[in-house]
XYZ file of C-alpha atoms in Angstrom:
634
model
C 0.026 -0.106 -0.193
C 1.328 3.238 -1.083
C 1.749 5.765 1.860
C -0.541 9.181 1.489
C 1.505 12.488 0.489
C 0.243 13.781 3.513
C 1.649 11.133 6.042
C 5.357 11.727 4.806
C 5.966 15.440 6.228
C 4.059 13.991 9.211
C 6.033 11.936 10.290
C 9.246 13.787 9.703
C 8.036 16.376 11.845
C 7.140 13.598 14.662
C 10.782 12.882 14.161
C 12.067 16.267 14.283
C 9.918 16.881 18.009
C 11.451 13.661 19.232
C 14.803 14.524 18.355
C 14.236 18.098 19.737
C 12.805 16.713 23.363
C 15.811 14.339 23.362
C 18.169 17.322 22.928
C 16.257 19.493 25.408
C 16.576 16.646 28.287
C 20.106 16.619 27.393
C 20.770 20.158 27.604
C 18.739 20.624 31.027
C 20.511 17.636 32.775
C 23.786 19.470 31.780
C 22.462 22.662 33.508
C 21.322 21.190 36.387
C 24.723 19.290 37.033
C 26.703 22.177 36.360
C 24.413 24.590 38.644
C 24.938 21.648 41.216
C 28.924 21.459 41.135
C 28.886 25.576 40.961
C 26.838 25.766 44.096
C 28.640 22.944 46.106
C 31.973 24.581 45.171
C 30.487 27.426 46.983
C 29.446 25.971 49.941
C 32.672 24.047 50.549
C 34.292 27.134 50.021
C 32.630 28.529 52.871
C 32.563 25.312 55.168
C 28.980 25.142 54.819
C 29.379 21.126 54.607
C 26.084 20.165 56.380
C 23.940 21.902 53.368
C 22.764 19.688 50.800
C 21.939 21.124 47.302
C 19.525 19.916 44.450
C 19.172 21.429 41.117
C 15.378 20.763 39.765
C 15.591 22.617 36.351
C 16.178 26.228 37.106
C 15.418 25.737 40.751
C 17.875 25.057 43.205
C 16.637 23.401 46.269
C 18.793 24.076 49.554
C 18.133 21.611 52.531
C 20.087 20.564 55.591
C 19.906 21.622 59.340
C 21.523 25.469 60.116
C 23.428 25.800 63.739
C 21.343 29.111 63.504
C 19.193 31.866 61.743
C 22.130 33.993 61.015
C 24.427 30.856 59.437
C 20.902 30.104 57.287
C 20.887 33.492 55.950
C 24.736 33.289 55.513
C 24.182 30.098 53.105
C 21.348 31.826 51.096
C 23.265 34.775 50.448
C 26.260 32.930 49.259
C 24.547 30.808 46.884
C 22.679 33.699 45.445
C 26.011 34.846 44.262
C 26.245 31.329 41.906
C 22.788 31.457 40.788
C 19.841 34.013 40.883
C 18.313 34.415 44.036
C 14.955 33.905 42.550
C 15.674 30.557 41.750
C 17.019 29.299 45.348
C 13.930 27.173 47.111
C 14.862 27.445 50.584
C 14.223 24.018 52.433
C 16.926 24.359 55.162
C 15.777 24.190 58.957
C 16.873 25.518 62.106
C 16.659 23.803 65.431
C 14.756 25.853 68.213
C 16.227 28.169 70.328
C 16.520 27.254 74.229
C 15.834 30.902 74.722
C 17.271 34.179 75.127
C 20.714 34.023 77.151
C 20.197 36.292 80.111
C 21.769 39.567 79.839
C 25.133 41.187 81.680
C 23.776 42.701 84.966
C 25.609 45.666 85.661
C 25.255 49.090 87.864
C 27.270 52.285 88.287
C 27.186 54.338 91.053
C 28.480 57.797 91.413
C 28.604 59.826 94.320
C 29.615 63.348 95.189
C 28.612 66.475 97.008
C 25.176 66.849 95.336
C 24.246 63.267 96.401
C 24.030 59.298 94.968
C 22.817 58.269 91.552
C 22.519 54.804 90.419
C 22.182 53.729 86.896
C 22.066 50.231 85.135
C 20.409 46.675 85.042
C 19.992 44.444 87.831
C 18.107 41.438 88.254
C 14.383 41.551 89.204
C 14.466 39.651 92.588
C 17.862 41.208 93.820
C 16.000 43.628 96.464
C 16.076 46.916 94.804
C 13.943 48.921 97.100
C 16.432 47.379 99.827
C 19.246 49.041 98.150
C 17.534 52.722 97.340
C 16.900 53.048 101.078
C 20.318 52.235 102.007
C 21.502 54.877 99.471
C 19.117 57.364 100.754
C 20.020 56.448 104.447
C 23.641 57.922 103.388
C 22.968 60.824 101.336
C 19.100 61.523 102.219
C 15.919 60.543 100.326
C 15.817 63.629 98.276
C 19.667 63.473 97.296
C 19.378 59.729 95.540
C 18.452 59.689 91.839
C 17.199 56.034 90.993
C 17.648 55.094 87.387
C 17.791 51.462 87.476
C 16.268 49.073 85.074
C 15.181 45.044 86.132
C 14.843 42.091 84.290
C 13.137 38.882 85.314
C 16.368 36.667 85.393
C 18.068 34.614 87.808
C 20.799 36.329 90.206
C 23.788 35.494 88.812
C 26.536 34.172 90.925
C 28.507 36.892 92.778
C 26.044 39.421 92.325
C 24.970 40.141 95.831
C 28.121 39.838 97.351
C 29.479 42.601 94.897
C 26.222 44.958 95.180
C 26.869 44.822 99.238
C 30.697 45.315 98.848
C 29.877 48.651 96.430
C 27.471 49.858 99.340
C 29.963 49.450 102.123
C 32.516 51.007 99.937
C 30.242 53.945 99.257
C 30.306 54.572 103.219
C 34.104 55.088 103.208
C 34.207 57.422 100.050
C 32.257 60.701 99.829
C 33.354 61.084 96.215
C 33.374 57.917 93.959
C 32.367 56.048 91.057
C 31.994 52.143 91.867
C 31.162 49.958 88.803
C 29.444 46.800 90.002
C 29.032 43.586 87.462
C 28.900 40.003 88.943
C 31.641 39.149 90.945
C 33.744 42.305 90.135
C 33.935 46.086 91.210
C 35.948 48.700 90.342
C 36.179 51.827 92.491
C 37.264 55.145 91.081
C 37.857 57.931 94.007
C 39.848 60.567 95.350
C 41.374 60.987 98.616
C 42.916 63.610 100.631
C 46.335 62.636 100.707
C 48.792 59.731 100.130
C 48.661 58.271 103.306
C 44.809 58.542 103.143
C 44.753 56.893 99.833
C 47.041 53.945 101.660
C 44.519 53.703 104.183
C 41.415 53.392 102.103
C 43.215 50.924 99.631
C 44.265 48.789 102.862
C 40.862 48.937 104.137
C 39.011 48.234 100.914
C 41.030 45.197 100.355
C 40.574 43.926 104.115
C 36.658 44.539 103.684
C 36.193 42.981 100.351
C 35.094 39.199 100.492
C 37.226 36.424 99.108
C 36.410 35.565 95.593
C 35.861 39.491 94.499
C 37.887 40.732 91.457
C 38.312 44.386 92.976
C 39.933 46.835 90.753
C 40.928 50.033 92.959
C 42.047 53.283 91.228
C 42.066 56.051 94.109
C 43.868 59.360 93.262
C 45.265 61.443 95.862
C 45.610 65.260 94.466
C 48.594 67.570 94.809
C 48.429 69.181 98.203
C 47.542 72.950 98.886
C 50.776 74.408 100.040
C 50.283 77.483 102.280
C 52.507 79.480 102.375
C 54.362 78.369 99.501
C 57.982 78.039 100.777
C 61.327 77.248 99.794
C 64.204 77.446 102.365
C 67.996 76.978 100.971
C 71.199 77.036 102.837
C 74.829 77.536 102.621
C 77.669 76.916 104.489
C 81.116 76.839 102.719
C 81.000 73.433 101.030
C 77.549 72.187 102.308
C 74.489 73.203 101.056
C 70.736 71.665 101.750
C 67.108 72.279 101.424
C 64.949 72.922 104.525
C 61.786 73.101 102.787
C 61.252 73.416 98.839
C 57.878 73.774 97.121
C 57.121 73.593 93.334
C 54.075 74.196 91.265
C 55.374 71.534 88.486
C 57.776 68.612 87.807
C 59.611 71.667 85.583
C 59.470 74.080 88.323
C 61.283 71.461 90.557
C 63.920 70.159 88.108
C 64.945 74.170 87.492
C 65.096 74.699 91.206
C 67.207 71.423 91.824
C 69.285 72.234 89.148
C 70.331 75.946 90.745
C 70.950 74.238 93.886
C 73.317 71.869 92.779
C 75.172 74.635 90.661
C 75.073 76.228 93.896
C 76.795 73.013 95.736
C 73.867 70.735 96.602
C 75.211 67.310 97.004
C 73.270 64.001 97.095
C 69.550 63.515 96.583
C 67.188 65.868 96.962
C 63.435 66.681 96.102
C 60.673 69.518 96.421
C 57.180 68.913 97.186
C 55.071 69.529 94.280
C 51.562 71.471 95.252
C 49.014 73.909 94.260
C 49.166 77.529 95.867
C 52.047 79.042 93.811
C 51.899 82.784 94.375
C 53.369 83.273 90.747
C 54.349 81.551 87.371
C 57.496 82.927 87.906
C 58.110 81.080 91.174
C 60.988 78.578 89.596
C 62.764 82.043 88.151
C 62.653 83.678 91.573
C 64.058 80.816 92.920
C 66.978 80.288 90.586
C 68.115 83.647 91.271
C 67.939 83.789 95.152
C 69.777 80.774 95.015
C 72.639 81.814 92.488
C 73.035 85.183 94.631
C 73.298 83.312 97.565
C 76.021 81.434 96.113
C 77.869 84.449 94.994
C 77.530 85.680 98.499
C 79.244 82.397 99.579
C 76.995 81.593 102.336
C 74.013 82.132 104.632
C 70.365 81.100 103.837
C 67.390 82.500 101.207
C 63.707 81.967 102.627
C 60.882 82.343 100.082
C 57.728 82.603 101.533
C 54.928 83.242 99.151
C 56.353 86.073 97.445
C 58.634 87.739 100.345
C 62.310 86.222 99.891
C 64.615 86.874 103.006
C 68.286 86.776 102.093
C 70.712 86.864 105.070
C 74.067 86.733 104.525
C 77.001 84.792 106.352
C 78.648 86.756 109.466
C 81.520 88.165 107.945
C 80.234 88.855 104.524
C 82.086 92.170 102.934
C 79.568 94.892 102.585
C 80.917 95.741 98.911
C 80.096 92.173 97.859
C 76.854 92.108 99.921
C 75.553 95.570 98.501
C 76.676 94.306 94.505
C 74.781 90.865 95.040
C 71.542 92.575 96.765
C 71.368 95.438 94.034
C 71.346 92.635 91.059
C 68.956 90.516 92.758
C 66.447 93.288 93.431
C 66.876 94.206 89.484
C 66.146 90.890 88.104
C 63.500 89.322 90.356
C 60.317 89.085 88.920
C 57.656 91.347 89.679
C 55.115 90.580 92.857
C 58.287 89.168 94.803
C 59.864 91.400 97.388
C 63.455 91.019 98.573
C 64.876 91.477 102.256
C 68.413 91.442 102.662
C 70.077 90.957 106.041
C 73.841 91.605 106.665
C 74.355 90.023 110.300
C 76.756 92.477 112.453
C 78.399 90.939 115.743
C 75.820 91.601 118.398
C 77.286 94.117 121.307
C 76.935 92.445 124.632
C 75.990 94.002 127.892
C 76.829 92.903 131.421
C 73.843 90.777 131.551
C 74.564 88.970 128.284
C 72.594 88.542 125.331
C 68.738 87.397 126.321
C 67.861 84.167 125.264
C 64.956 81.459 126.055
C 65.362 77.976 125.342
C 62.709 75.191 125.580
C 63.889 71.519 125.560
C 61.969 68.183 125.000
C 63.232 65.000 126.340
C 62.745 61.805 124.474
C 60.670 60.904 127.550
C 58.425 63.889 126.648
C 59.398 65.821 129.522
C 59.464 69.761 128.467
C 61.401 72.543 130.411
C 61.354 76.221 129.969
C 63.975 78.529 131.047
C 65.338 82.007 130.104
C 63.878 85.369 129.644
C 60.380 86.603 129.385
C 59.078 89.705 128.737
C 56.515 89.951 131.682
C 54.209 87.619 134.225
C 51.459 87.518 131.818
C 53.729 85.779 129.347
C 55.397 83.440 131.699
C 51.705 82.468 132.061
C 50.458 82.208 128.734
C 53.822 80.506 127.443
C 53.191 77.953 130.802
C 49.748 76.952 129.423
C 50.273 76.721 125.837
C 53.307 74.468 126.715
C 50.799 72.478 129.115
C 48.301 72.343 126.170
C 51.170 71.015 123.628
C 52.816 68.679 125.532
C 50.661 67.566 128.827
C 50.171 69.343 131.923
C 52.318 66.684 133.907
C 54.952 67.001 131.338
C 56.163 70.818 131.712
C 58.599 72.563 134.002
C 58.670 76.333 134.004
C 61.644 78.009 135.482
C 61.947 80.972 133.180
C 62.370 84.604 134.854
C 60.667 87.876 134.114
C 63.100 90.628 132.164
C 62.718 93.958 131.120
C 64.103 95.456 127.967
C 63.248 92.597 125.815
C 61.931 93.003 122.071
C 58.858 93.711 121.356
C 58.058 90.843 119.255
C 59.682 88.358 122.100
C 56.265 86.853 122.603
C 55.462 85.844 118.953
C 58.818 84.157 118.780
C 58.631 82.608 122.133
C 55.300 80.958 121.294
C 56.220 80.418 117.525
C 59.479 78.343 119.359
C 57.205 76.081 121.192
C 54.779 75.533 118.335
C 57.899 74.606 116.494
C 59.400 72.169 119.025
C 55.799 70.429 119.295
C 56.794 68.859 115.444
C 59.736 67.190 116.980
C 59.945 64.298 119.267
C 63.026 65.077 120.998
C 64.945 68.659 120.709
C 65.314 72.200 121.945
C 64.617 75.556 120.538
C 66.596 78.591 121.319
C 64.853 82.543 120.986
C 67.421 85.578 120.849
C 66.423 88.845 119.782
C 68.252 88.165 116.399
C 67.395 84.618 115.795
C 65.561 81.328 116.667
C 67.364 78.053 116.501
C 65.393 74.698 116.531
C 67.322 71.361 117.112
C 66.251 67.694 117.372
C 64.879 64.944 115.953
C 61.553 63.784 114.070
C 59.528 60.348 113.116
C 58.307 62.628 109.741
C 60.671 63.480 106.712
C 58.547 66.177 105.846
C 58.908 67.829 109.365
C 61.553 70.544 108.022
C 59.581 71.582 105.348
C 56.503 71.976 107.577
C 58.590 73.641 110.417
C 59.920 76.147 107.736
C 56.602 77.166 106.298
C 54.918 77.358 109.650
C 57.888 79.717 110.988
C 58.310 81.651 107.636
C 54.061 82.499 108.123
C 54.456 83.165 111.921
C 57.835 85.421 112.059
C 57.186 87.800 109.173
C 59.439 89.216 106.718
C 62.891 89.573 106.954
C 63.034 87.192 110.217
C 65.599 84.717 110.732
C 65.758 81.216 111.716
C 67.934 78.348 111.903
C 66.931 74.300 111.554
C 68.902 71.429 112.462
C 66.666 68.271 112.000
C 67.434 65.054 111.741
C 65.236 62.057 110.821
C 64.792 58.741 112.459
C 62.303 56.011 111.568
C 59.768 55.395 113.838
C 59.716 52.307 115.950
C 57.641 49.214 115.290
C 54.470 48.989 117.247
C 54.734 45.827 119.690
C 51.461 44.897 118.415
C 51.756 45.624 114.619
C 50.169 42.764 112.712
C 52.539 40.307 110.458
C 52.923 41.424 106.904
C 49.950 39.720 104.143
C 53.194 38.347 102.287
C 55.277 37.172 105.825
C 51.950 35.447 107.022
C 51.733 33.217 103.964
C 55.043 32.674 104.334
C 54.928 31.427 108.069
C 51.878 29.419 107.309
C 53.673 27.306 104.814
C 56.639 27.004 107.316
C 54.066 26.296 109.730
C 53.633 22.568 108.262
C 57.335 21.856 107.605
C 57.662 20.140 111.145
C 54.304 18.031 110.940
C 51.509 18.742 107.814
C 48.030 18.770 108.323
C 46.465 15.149 107.620
C 43.235 13.585 107.389
C 41.829 10.100 108.148
C 42.324 8.052 105.176
C 39.744 8.633 102.701
C 37.712 11.323 104.755
C 37.759 15.158 105.514
C 38.210 14.294 109.294
C 41.790 15.787 110.447
C 43.930 13.494 112.150
C 44.455 13.649 115.925
C 48.203 14.246 115.632
C 47.294 17.303 113.430
C 46.182 19.330 116.243
C 49.462 20.615 117.371
C 49.919 21.879 113.377
C 46.329 23.543 113.880
C 47.517 25.268 116.971
C 50.546 26.695 115.385
C 48.143 27.811 112.431
C 45.901 29.448 114.509
C 48.492 31.188 116.502
C 50.154 32.789 113.362
C 46.506 34.178 112.132
C 45.970 35.548 115.346
C 49.097 37.542 114.674
C 48.919 38.507 110.926
C 45.650 40.533 111.577
C 42.659 40.848 108.713
C 44.200 39.062 105.297
C 42.084 37.457 102.566
C 43.174 34.161 102.556
C 42.431 31.176 100.411
C 42.400 27.430 102.059
C 43.494 24.963 99.346
C 42.601 21.620 99.454
C 44.995 19.199 97.122
C 45.033 15.476 96.648
C 46.807 12.678 94.741
C 45.185 11.012 91.541
C 44.226 7.855 93.106
C 40.381 7.341 92.669
C 37.905 9.023 90.348
C 38.749 13.022 89.744
C 35.145 14.044 90.663
C 35.909 11.986 94.198
C 39.183 13.890 94.515
C 37.545 17.143 93.688
C 34.730 16.738 96.365
C 37.403 15.523 98.829
C 39.507 18.442 98.620
C 36.450 20.554 98.960
C 35.426 18.694 101.998
C 39.142 18.577 103.686
C 39.651 22.394 102.992
C 36.114 23.281 104.634
C 37.605 21.168 107.572
C 40.453 23.176 108.205
C 38.446 26.392 107.817
C 35.744 25.159 110.476
C 38.937 23.975 112.901
C 40.425 27.310 112.602
C 36.914 29.057 113.460
C 36.481 26.698 116.554
C 40.070 28.355 117.801
C 38.247 31.480 117.543
C 40.346 32.731 114.684
C 38.456 35.408 112.605
C 37.741 33.812 109.130
C 35.337 36.087 107.512
C 37.812 36.898 104.868
C 38.804 33.400 104.253
C 37.871 30.835 101.789
C 37.859 26.910 100.964
C 38.405 25.935 98.047
C 39.268 22.401 96.709
C 41.513 21.700 93.778
C 41.296 17.888 93.817
C 44.154 16.620 91.549
C 44.500 19.271 89.067
C 48.144 20.652 90.775
C 50.349 18.165 91.598
C 53.456 19.194 93.016
C 55.393 16.000 92.758
C 54.709 12.528 90.816
C 51.681 10.489 91.599
C 53.747 7.162 90.472
C 55.521 6.522 93.717
C 53.748 7.043 97.515
C 56.290 9.828 98.670
C 54.853 11.852 95.722
C 51.305 10.513 96.327
C 52.001 11.988 99.935
C 53.372 14.929 98.697
C 50.451 15.878 96.626
C 47.826 15.144 99.482
C 47.999 18.719 101.204
C 46.614 21.703 102.491
C 48.022 25.569 101.496
C 47.234 28.829 102.495
C 47.534 31.460 99.983
C 46.669 34.888 99.602
C 44.280 36.325 97.807
C 45.330 39.189 95.801
C 43.541 41.930 93.811
C 42.809 41.059 90.325
C 44.577 43.756 88.711
C 47.968 42.324 90.178
C 46.930 38.728 89.660
C 46.073 39.423 86.025
C 49.501 41.463 85.335
C 51.918 38.547 86.578
C 52.837 36.749 83.536
C 53.276 32.636 84.054
C 50.854 33.203 87.350
C 49.219 29.640 88.353
C 46.025 29.318 90.244
C 48.102 28.596 93.408
C 49.821 31.974 93.050
C 46.530 33.941 93.441
C 43.045 33.190 94.075
C 42.412 36.876 91.833
C 41.645 36.498 87.965
C 41.129 33.057 86.476
C 40.439 31.469 90.145
C 37.980 34.044 91.500
C 35.168 32.257 90.427
C 36.157 29.200 92.255
C 37.141 31.257 95.186
C 33.212 32.639 95.021
C 32.109 28.903 95.286
C 34.199 28.238 98.099
C 32.414 31.214 99.740
C 29.109 29.852 99.384
C 30.602 26.676 100.814
C 31.920 28.586 103.903
C 28.545 30.602 104.296
């Protein structure tokens, strides 16, 4: 049968269509494979190996479980750089979240003369009302600004201790900023002097609970010096300062350089403070010291803007006139010069009038010499008894006529100056006041010079010969913390603290060692101490950890039973984590089973020491463990 003419074109068209479909299928498969290879390469490059990719025509299906929503978004963005974002079908999953992490609770407390303000985020159940009420008791209800916010989360470990310490610290600091976080407190404050700064740092360190990470930044402002005084003496080849004040380091360096050029030897320093009468203070001091050096001897005293230059007895008048004239012309404005050229005093039959007061090392004071009238004698006796004690004063001075008009002022100023000394004598004559003796204060000469310059007035001369001796140590002075730590370690050299096998009960033969340790702690005074328990490696690690904690707690309880104040102590078990010997021998295991006493040092010091370990300090990294120990102690 012959085919119809219409069927031949139809068959040809069908064959072409079939070939086109086959070719299109191969093309689609090639595109899908190329897309999958490109996307997989991009995912592998981004280390998203958990993601699966499937190409279905032009669509790209992404599957897998992403760690979090952010990673899921990052994968989609990365694939979007390989194919058109419209082609991406997101089939990835994200595991359900466990809940929002608690925020970081913190607070800042500011205190000044205007009151107290507190701002920050604190836990809802931490006693906000009680905290604000306690602050109001310090500054008054109207002077406390409460900007706190609360969040309903659990109270983090260490938060109550930190906030409680911050409030206690605020009671000692009238001007301060205190930052509080869980287990951390940072104090920034200003003290009145270097001595007050040291006392505050010591007291805050003792008050801080064990385990608290404490950072202190207490500044001591420059003192106000009044009168602003400088006194320089030159005698032959020796030169020294009785007092030296400067307003800056640069001014101090200029003054000391001028003094060394004039003959000063050895170490010297100037007190840097506020109250300088003129910005040209250093220039006036340089010129005055140089003028004294040109005279060859004597003294120069500057009290605020008054300069008193006293030449040595026997200085030629021509040289004196030349130096004084040059100095008067060179001094900066404001400064006034009073120059004195001593001349030998003519002695009458009665001798030179003199008043003396002596103070013995035992504190006994004797007044002898001449006083201008009976009223002055009574005033001097009463003044001395007020200064030195009524039972320590013996007055044997006589009333004499023809004494200078300023004699009462000089006598009373001399008695006041004598009170700066532990022992010594003051001699008052018509032309001079001499004070000699010993003081336990290094700055006593400068303090006395400022006092006499203010009391005696312009152009008055005085001499100081004061030595310094270190004050004797008090008989009941506590041991320094470092020495206390060393003695506690030494107490176990003859017999260490041992326990019953496998228990936290202290062995009976360790009672003597515990007595020695209690005696040492009684002489140490308040120290922040961590009682550390250590074991060998026998047994399970968790069991050793619990055993070491229980043993450290037993030692703490025994100290309490011996009436040792343990409020600043913490018990902490370290288990087998810090051996001091090998655990493969019985001797090594015995050495590792031990109790150690370690100081809890401030976090700033502990963190700055390279190579420090947990045994060396309980601050820094181990502070969290110390907080656990505090809970156990309580």
